[in-house]
Coordinates of C-alpha atoms in Angstrom, one line a residue:
M1 CA 10.2 32.4 -39.0
E2 CA 11.4 29.0 -37.6
V3 CA 9.8 25.9 -39.2
I4 CA 7.8 23.6 -36.8
H5 CA 6.5 21.3 -39.1
P6 CA 7.9 20.5 -42.3
R7 CA 5.2 19.3 -44.1
C8 CA 2.2 20.6 -43.2
A9 CA -1.9 20.4 -44.6
G10 CA -4.2 23.6 -44.3
V11 CA -7.9 22.0 -44.3
D12 CA -10.8 24.9 -44.8
I13 CA -14.1 23.1 -44.3
S14 CA -17.3 24.2 -45.3
N15 CA -21.0 22.7 -45.6
R16 CA -20.7 21.2 -48.9
D17 CA -16.5 20.2 -48.8
A18 CA -12.9 21.3 -48.1
K19 CA -10.1 22.5 -49.6
V20 CA -7.0 21.4 -48.8
C21 CA -3.6 23.1 -49.2
V22 CA -0.4 20.5 -48.5
R23 CA 2.8 22.7 -47.3
I24 CA 6.1 20.9 -48.0
Q25 CA 9.1 22.4 -47.5
G26 CA 12.1 20.5 -49.9
R27 CA 11.5 17.8 -52.2
G28 CA 9.6 14.6 -50.7
N29 CA 6.5 13.0 -50.5
R30 CA 3.3 14.5 -49.8
A31 CA 2.8 13.1 -46.4
T32 CA 2.1 15.0 -43.7
T33 CA 3.2 15.3 -40.2
S34 CA 0.5 18.0 -38.9
T35 CA -3.0 19.1 -40.2
V36 CA -4.6 22.6 -39.3
M37 CA -7.8 22.7 -39.5
E38 CA -10.6 25.8 -39.9
A39 CA -14.2 25.4 -39.9
A40 CA -17.6 27.1 -38.6
G41 CA -20.1 25.4 -36.5
A42 CA -20.0 21.7 -36.6
Y43 CA -18.7 21.1 -40.2
W44 CA -15.8 20.2 -38.9
R45 CA -16.6 17.0 -37.0
P46 CA -16.4 14.4 -39.8
F47 CA -13.0 15.3 -41.2
Y48 CA -11.9 15.7 -37.7
Y49 CA -13.1 11.9 -36.5
L50 CA -11.3 10.4 -40.3
L51 CA -8.2 12.3 -39.7
E52 CA -8.0 11.4 -36.5
D53 CA -8.6 7.2 -36.8
D54 CA -5.7 7.6 -38.8
G55 CA -3.3 8.7 -35.8
L56 CA -2.1 12.0 -37.8
E57 CA -2.0 15.1 -35.7
I58 CA -4.7 17.5 -35.7
V59 CA -5.0 21.0 -34.8
L60 CA -8.3 22.7 -35.0
V61 CA -8.1 25.8 -34.9
N62 CA -10.9 29.2 -34.5
A63 CA -11.2 31.3 -37.8
R64 CA -10.8 34.4 -36.0
D65 CA -7.2 33.0 -34.9
A66 CA -6.0 31.5 -37.9
R67 CA -6.9 35.1 -39.8
N68 CA -5.2 37.4 -36.7
V69 CA -1.4 36.7 -38.3
P70 CA 0.8 38.5 -40.7
G71 CA 0.4 37.3 -44.0
P72 CA -2.7 38.2 -47.1
Q73 CA -6.0 37.8 -45.9
D74 CA -8.0 36.6 -49.4
R75 CA -10.9 34.2 -48.3
R76 CA -9.1 32.5 -51.1
L77 CA -6.1 31.7 -49.8
G78 CA -7.6 30.7 -46.6
R79 CA -6.2 27.4 -46.3
G80 CA -2.8 28.7 -47.4
L81 CA -2.7 30.5 -44.8
A82 CA -4.0 28.1 -42.2
G83 CA -1.2 25.5 -43.2
R84 CA 1.7 28.3 -43.6
S85 CA 0.4 29.4 -39.7
G86 CA 0.5 25.7 -38.8
A87 CA 3.7 25.2 -40.2
H88 CA 5.4 28.0 -37.7
G89 CA 3.4 27.5 -35.3
L90 CA 1.5 30.4 -35.1
V91 CA -2.0 29.2 -34.2
R92 CA -3.6 28.0 -31.0
A93 CA -5.5 24.7 -31.0
S94 CA -8.4 24.3 -29.8
F95 CA -9.2 21.9 -26.8
V96 CA -11.2 18.8 -28.4
P97 CA -11.9 16.3 -26.0
P98 CA -11.4 12.5 -26.2
P99 CA -14.8 10.7 -27.5
P100 CA -15.8 8.9 -24.1
I101 CA -16.1 13.2 -22.7
R102 CA -17.4 14.1 -26.4
E103 CA -20.5 11.3 -25.7
L104 CA -20.5 12.6 -22.2
R105 CA -21.0 16.6 -23.6
D106 CA -23.7 15.7 -25.6
L107 CA -25.7 13.7 -22.9
T108 CA -24.9 16.6 -20.6
R109 CA -25.8 19.5 -23.1
A110 CA -29.2 17.3 -24.1
G111 CA -30.2 17.1 -21.2
T112 CA -29.6 21.2 -20.5
I113 CA -31.8 21.8 -23.6
I114 CA -34.4 19.7 -22.7
T115 CA -34.4 20.9 -19.3
R116 CA -34.8 24.4 -20.4
E117 CA -37.7 23.2 -22.8
R118 CA -39.9 22.0 -20.3
T119 CA -39.0 25.3 -18.2
R120 CA -40.4 27.5 -21.0
E121 CA -43.6 25.0 -21.6
I122 CA -44.2 25.7 -17.9
Q123 CA -44.0 29.3 -18.6
R124 CA -46.2 28.7 -21.4
L125 CA -48.6 27.0 -19.5
E126 CA -48.7 29.9 -16.6
K127 CA -49.3 32.5 -19.5
L128 CA -52.2 30.5 -20.7
L129 CA -54.1 30.4 -17.2
E130 CA -53.7 34.0 -16.9
D131 CA -55.4 34.8 -19.8
A132 CA -58.6 32.2 -18.2
C133 CA -58.1 34.8 -14.9
I134 CA -57.1 31.4 -13.1
K135 CA -54.3 33.3 -10.6
L136 CA -52.6 29.8 -9.7
S137 CA -49.1 31.3 -9.6
S138 CA -50.2 33.7 -7.1
V139 CA -50.7 30.9 -4.5
A140 CA -48.6 27.9 -5.5
S141 CA -44.7 28.5 -6.0
E142 CA -45.0 25.6 -8.8
I143 CA -47.9 25.3 -10.8
T144 CA -46.7 21.5 -12.0
G145 CA -46.7 20.1 -8.5
V146 CA -48.6 17.6 -6.6
S147 CA -51.2 20.3 -5.7
G148 CA -51.1 22.0 -8.7
R149 CA -51.1 19.1 -11.1
L150 CA -54.4 17.6 -9.7
L151 CA -55.8 21.4 -9.9
L152 CA -55.5 21.6 -13.4
Q153 CA -56.4 18.0 -14.4
A154 CA -60.1 18.6 -12.5
L155 CA -59.8 21.7 -14.7
I156 CA -59.6 19.9 -17.7
D157 CA -62.1 17.4 -17.1
G158 CA -64.8 20.0 -16.3
Q159 CA -64.5 21.0 -12.7
T160 CA -65.0 24.7 -12.5
E161 CA -66.5 25.2 -8.9
P162 CA -63.6 27.2 -7.1
Q163 CA -64.3 25.8 -3.6
A164 CA -64.4 22.2 -5.0
L165 CA -61.3 22.6 -6.8
A166 CA -59.8 24.6 -3.6
E167 CA -60.3 21.0 -1.4
M168 CA -58.2 19.2 -3.7
A169 CA -55.3 20.9 -2.0
R170 CA -52.6 18.4 -0.7
G171 CA -49.8 19.5 2.0
R172 CA -48.7 22.8 3.1
M173 CA -51.4 24.4 0.2
R174 CA -54.4 23.4 2.4
S175 CA -53.6 26.1 4.7
R176 CA -54.3 28.2 1.9
I177 CA -57.2 27.5 0.6
P178 CA -59.4 30.7 0.8
E179 CA -56.6 32.2 -1.1
L180 CA -56.4 29.5 -3.6
T181 CA -60.4 29.8 -3.7
E182 CA -60.4 33.0 -4.9
A183 CA -57.8 32.5 -7.7
L184 CA -59.3 29.9 -9.0
T185 CA -62.2 31.6 -9.6
G186 CA -62.1 32.2 -13.6
R187 CA -63.1 32.2 -17.2
F188 CA -61.9 28.7 -18.2
S189 CA -63.6 27.1 -21.2
A190 CA -63.1 24.5 -23.5
H191 CA -60.2 26.1 -25.3
H192 CA -58.0 26.5 -22.5
R193 CA -59.2 22.9 -21.4
Y194 CA -57.2 21.6 -25.3
M195 CA -54.5 24.1 -24.4
T196 CA -53.8 22.9 -21.1
A197 CA -53.8 19.4 -21.9
M198 CA -51.2 19.9 -24.2
Y199 CA -49.2 21.7 -22.8
L200 CA -49.0 19.0 -19.4
R201 CA -48.7 16.5 -22.1
R202 CA -45.4 18.2 -23.8
I203 CA -44.4 18.4 -20.1
D204 CA -44.7 15.1 -19.1
A205 CA -43.0 14.1 -22.5
H206 CA -39.6 16.7 -21.0
T207 CA -39.8 15.1 -18.0
A208 CA -40.0 11.1 -19.1
D209 CA -37.1 12.4 -21.4
I210 CA -35.0 14.0 -18.8
S211 CA -35.5 10.9 -16.2
D212 CA -34.3 8.6 -19.6
L213 CA -31.1 10.9 -19.9
S214 CA -30.9 10.9 -16.2
A215 CA -30.1 7.6 -16.0
R216 CA -27.4 7.6 -19.0
I217 CA -25.0 10.0 -17.8
E218 CA -25.0 8.2 -15.1
E219 CA -23.7 5.0 -16.7
A220 CA -21.3 7.3 -18.5
M221 CA -20.1 9.0 -15.6
E222 CA -19.0 5.8 -13.9
P223 CA -15.0 6.2 -14.5
F224 CA -15.4 10.2 -13.4
R225 CA -17.4 9.5 -10.0
L226 CA -14.6 9.9 -8.0
T227 CA -14.0 13.3 -9.4
R228 CA -17.4 14.2 -9.2
E229 CA -17.6 13.5 -5.3
I230 CA -14.6 15.4 -5.0
L231 CA -16.3 18.4 -6.9
V232 CA -19.8 18.4 -5.2
S233 CA -17.7 19.3 -1.7
I234 CA -18.0 23.0 -3.1
P235 CA -20.8 24.9 -1.8
G236 CA -22.9 25.5 -4.7
F237 CA -21.9 22.9 -6.6
S238 CA -25.0 19.9 -7.0
T239 CA -24.4 17.0 -8.6
T240 CA -25.8 18.3 -12.2
T241 CA -23.1 21.0 -12.2
A242 CA -20.1 18.5 -11.4
E243 CA -21.3 16.2 -13.9
I244 CA -21.5 19.7 -16.7
F245 CA -18.2 20.5 -15.6
I246 CA -16.7 17.4 -16.1
A247 CA -18.3 16.7 -19.3
E248 CA -17.1 20.3 -20.5
T249 CA -13.7 20.2 -19.2
G250 CA -12.8 17.3 -19.9
A251 CA -11.5 15.8 -16.6
D252 CA -8.0 15.8 -17.5
M253 CA -6.1 19.1 -15.8
A254 CA -3.4 18.4 -17.5
V255 CA -4.9 20.2 -20.5
F256 CA -4.6 23.6 -18.8
A257 CA -1.6 24.6 -17.3
T258 CA -3.3 27.0 -14.8
A259 CA -6.3 27.7 -12.9
G260 CA -5.7 31.1 -15.0
Q261 CA -5.9 29.6 -18.3
L262 CA -8.7 27.4 -17.0
A263 CA -10.3 30.6 -16.4
R264 CA -9.6 32.5 -19.6
W265 CA -10.6 29.1 -21.8
A266 CA -14.5 29.2 -20.3
G267 CA -14.5 33.3 -20.2
I268 CA -15.0 33.4 -17.1
C269 CA -12.4 36.4 -16.4
P270 CA -11.9 40.3 -17.4
G271 CA -11.7 40.7 -21.1
S272 CA -8.4 42.8 -22.0
N273 CA -9.3 45.5 -24.8
E274 CA -6.9 48.2 -24.6
S275 CA -5.4 51.0 -26.9
A276 CA -2.9 53.4 -26.2
G277 CA -2.6 53.2 -22.4
R278 CA -6.8 53.5 -22.4
V279 CA -8.8 50.6 -21.2
K280 CA -11.9 50.3 -23.6
S281 CA -14.0 47.2 -22.6
T282 CA -13.9 44.4 -20.1
K283 CA -16.2 42.1 -20.9
T284 CA -16.0 38.8 -20.3
R285 CA -14.7 36.5 -23.6
P286 CA -17.1 33.8 -25.1
G287 CA -17.1 30.3 -23.7
S288 CA -19.1 27.4 -23.3
P289 CA -22.6 28.5 -22.6
Y290 CA -23.4 25.4 -20.9
L291 CA -20.4 25.7 -18.4
K292 CA -21.1 29.5 -17.8
G293 CA -24.6 28.9 -17.3
A294 CA -24.0 26.0 -14.5
L295 CA -21.5 28.1 -12.9
G296 CA -23.9 31.2 -12.7
I297 CA -26.5 29.0 -11.0
A298 CA -23.8 27.7 -8.2
A299 CA -22.7 31.0 -8.0
L300 CA -26.4 32.7 -7.7
S301 CA -27.1 29.9 -5.3
V302 CA -23.8 29.9 -3.0
A303 CA -24.3 34.0 -2.9
R304 CA -27.8 33.7 -1.0
S305 CA -25.8 31.3 2.0
N306 CA -24.3 33.2 5.1
N307 CA -21.1 31.2 6.1
T308 CA -19.3 30.7 3.2
Y309 CA -16.4 32.2 1.7
F310 CA -17.8 32.4 -1.5
A311 CA -20.9 34.5 0.0
A312 CA -18.4 36.8 1.5
K313 CA -16.8 37.7 -1.5
Y314 CA -19.9 38.3 -3.3
R315 CA -20.8 40.9 -0.6
R316 CA -17.3 42.3 -0.8
I317 CA -17.4 42.8 -4.5
A318 CA -20.9 43.7 -4.9
S319 CA -21.1 46.4 -2.2
R320 CA -18.1 48.3 -5.0
R321 CA -19.0 47.1 -8.0
G322 CA -22.2 45.6 -8.4
P323 CA -24.3 42.0 -8.2
L324 CA -23.0 40.8 -11.7
K325 CA -19.5 41.9 -11.7
A326 CA -19.3 40.2 -8.1
L327 CA -21.4 36.8 -9.8
V328 CA -18.2 36.6 -12.3
A329 CA -15.9 36.8 -9.3
V330 CA -17.6 34.0 -7.6
E331 CA -17.5 31.6 -10.6
H332 CA -13.7 32.6 -11.6
A333 CA -13.2 31.5 -7.4
M334 CA -15.2 28.1 -7.8
L335 CA -13.7 27.5 -11.5
T336 CA -9.9 28.4 -9.9
A337 CA -11.4 25.9 -6.7
A338 CA -12.2 23.3 -9.1
W339 CA -9.0 23.3 -10.9
H340 CA -6.8 23.2 -7.5
M341 CA -9.1 19.9 -6.5
H342 CA -9.1 18.3 -9.9
T343 CA -5.3 18.0 -9.7
T344 CA -4.9 17.5 -6.4
G345 CA -7.8 15.4 -5.7
A346 CA -8.6 17.0 -2.1
L347 CA -11.7 17.7 -1.0
Y348 CA -12.7 21.5 -0.6
Q349 CA -12.0 22.9 3.0
D350 CA -13.7 26.4 3.0
P351 CA -11.8 29.3 4.4
G352 CA -14.7 30.5 6.2
A353 CA -16.7 34.0 6.2
D354 CA -14.8 35.7 8.1
Y355 CA -11.6 35.1 5.8
F356 CA -11.2 38.9 4.6
N357 CA -11.6 40.5 8.0
L358 CA -9.1 37.8 9.4
R359 CA -6.8 38.6 6.5
A360 CA -6.9 42.8 7.3
P361 CA -7.8 42.9 10.8
T362 CA -6.7 46.4 11.2
K363 CA -8.6 47.9 8.2
T364 CA -11.7 45.4 9.7
K365 CA -11.3 47.1 13.4
A366 CA -11.1 50.4 11.8
R367 CA -13.5 50.1 9.7
A368 CA -16.1 48.8 12.4
I369 CA -15.3 51.7 14.3
G370 CA -16.1 54.4 12.1
Q371 CA -19.6 53.0 11.6
L372 CA -20.2 53.1 15.4
E373 CA -18.8 56.8 15.6
S374 CA -20.6 57.8 12.7
L375 CA -23.7 56.6 15.0
G376 CA -23.1 58.4 17.8
Y377 CA -21.4 56.1 19.8
K378 CA -18.2 56.4 21.7
V379 CA -16.0 53.2 20.9
T380 CA -13.6 52.0 23.4
I381 CA -12.1 48.5 22.8
N382 CA -10.7 46.2 25.3
H383 CA -9.1 42.9 23.8
S384 CA -10.3 39.9 25.8
Q385 CA -8.1 36.9 24.8
K386 CA -5.2 36.9 22.8
H387 CA -5.1 37.5 19.3
D388 CA -5.1 34.0 17.2
K389 CA -2.7 34.6 13.9
T390 CA -3.5 31.2 12.5
H391 CA -5.5 32.7 9.7
L392 CA -2.2 34.2 8.3
N393 CA -1.7 30.8 6.6
R394 CA -5.2 30.5 5.5
H395 CA -5.5 30.6 1.9
P396 CA -8.7 30.1 -0.2
F397 CA -9.7 26.7 -1.1
G398 CA -7.3 25.2 1.5
F399 CA -4.0 25.7 0.7
R400 CA -1.4 27.5 2.5
K401 CA 0.8 30.2 1.7
W402 CA 4.8 29.8 1.9
G403 CA 4.8 33.5 3.2
L404 CA 8.4 34.6 3.5
A405 CA 10.2 32.0 2.1
A406 CA 8.0 32.6 -1.2
I407 CA 8.9 36.1 -1.5
A408 CA 12.7 35.5 -0.5
L409 CA 13.1 33.6 -3.4
A410 CA 11.1 36.2 -6.0
L411 CA 13.5 38.6 -4.6
A412 CA 16.8 36.6 -5.2
I413 CA 15.3 35.6 -8.9
A414 CA 14.9 39.4 -9.7
A415 CA 18.2 40.3 -8.7
G416 CA 19.8 37.6 -10.4
K417 CA 21.8 36.0 -7.5
R418 CA 22.6 32.1 -6.9
W419 CA 18.8 30.8 -6.7
R420 CA 20.3 27.2 -5.2
Q421 CA 21.7 29.2 -2.4
Q422 CA 19.0 31.0 -1.9
L423 CA 17.0 28.1 -1.2
W424 CA 19.2 26.1 1.3
L425 CA 19.2 29.6 3.4
M426 CA 15.2 28.9 4.1
P427 CA 14.6 26.9 7.2
A428 CA 11.5 25.2 5.6
V429 CA 13.2 24.0 2.2
R430 CA 16.5 22.9 4.1
Q431 CA 14.3 20.9 6.8
S432 CA 12.1 19.4 3.5
R433 CA 15.8 17.9 2.2

């Protein structure tokens, strides 16, 4: 095999130490031009940062990929195998973002973790109220809202009269005072007062940490403010989702050659496990749980909308494949749109909820007629106006198809003809020249 790096070092890192094997082709000193690093967990970080400061070319590889190459599989030879594989270019480098993105990623991940912990504390508080026969969650949509906090604080202070507690409600909760009075009739003891006060202190502490992190993230997002504004134009993308996307993907789409490569790296595409023509599994590959979680929330949010392309895509797939596969498909579409927008700098242009109907009008018409005839109606079609064919050039995410020019180019290349002559024959390209 061709040797790409004549001097390559393989590093196998554990919790306590690191084993290094330097591979040198021919005579010479032991200076290396490439370092292949293999580790589990976060043990690779100290070694990676030290070597990065020295200006070395570092290739961080997954342990699974480092051993999925021909050669000995002995654990003791792992570092030698990594060095040999790196010298021949047989391993793929993992994505390690630059230091500013790593700091932003730490902030966004900490915010996600603390938000989840705050939600768990609220769930524990609700469970405690159920133990005290207080059914506050059956009346209030949020037990830690303005009215909920006033009621809980009154219970902690010793107020147990249901009618008096219900009169403390604020806003729209005052219209449900009879239901609230019945829900607050329970057995709230001193033990429940102590536990409720403890949970509220923990919830307030998490809320303060989230506010502090939000201010810190806003400062770290200053160089990427324009990118965030572009991403927020995608339906379902909130400011938090855009920040997580930038932190996890690195804000530089040059790392990912295509939108499909980004989707594979993120684990938002079907897996490929096929043997002898038999598909064993199409389960999605593992990816960043923070990015997948943020995309899942965005997909759930936009799936409930009515007049968006993503909602139409969700309903179209969910009717055939189920809601879970439809959500993954919407996540993939959102990730593809984000890649194109990040690359071109253009805002999102929604193709509309009627995109799939206009793309195949004949099938849409036949399906609608069949549904009406199945209900016993006799259908007669009259064209009210000239059919608009502008939808034929529409493409998801605001891009246009080349149409016949792209088909002619593909056929010319497949047939082995001289593609320059074929390009000159295309009116669209000739006008551009």
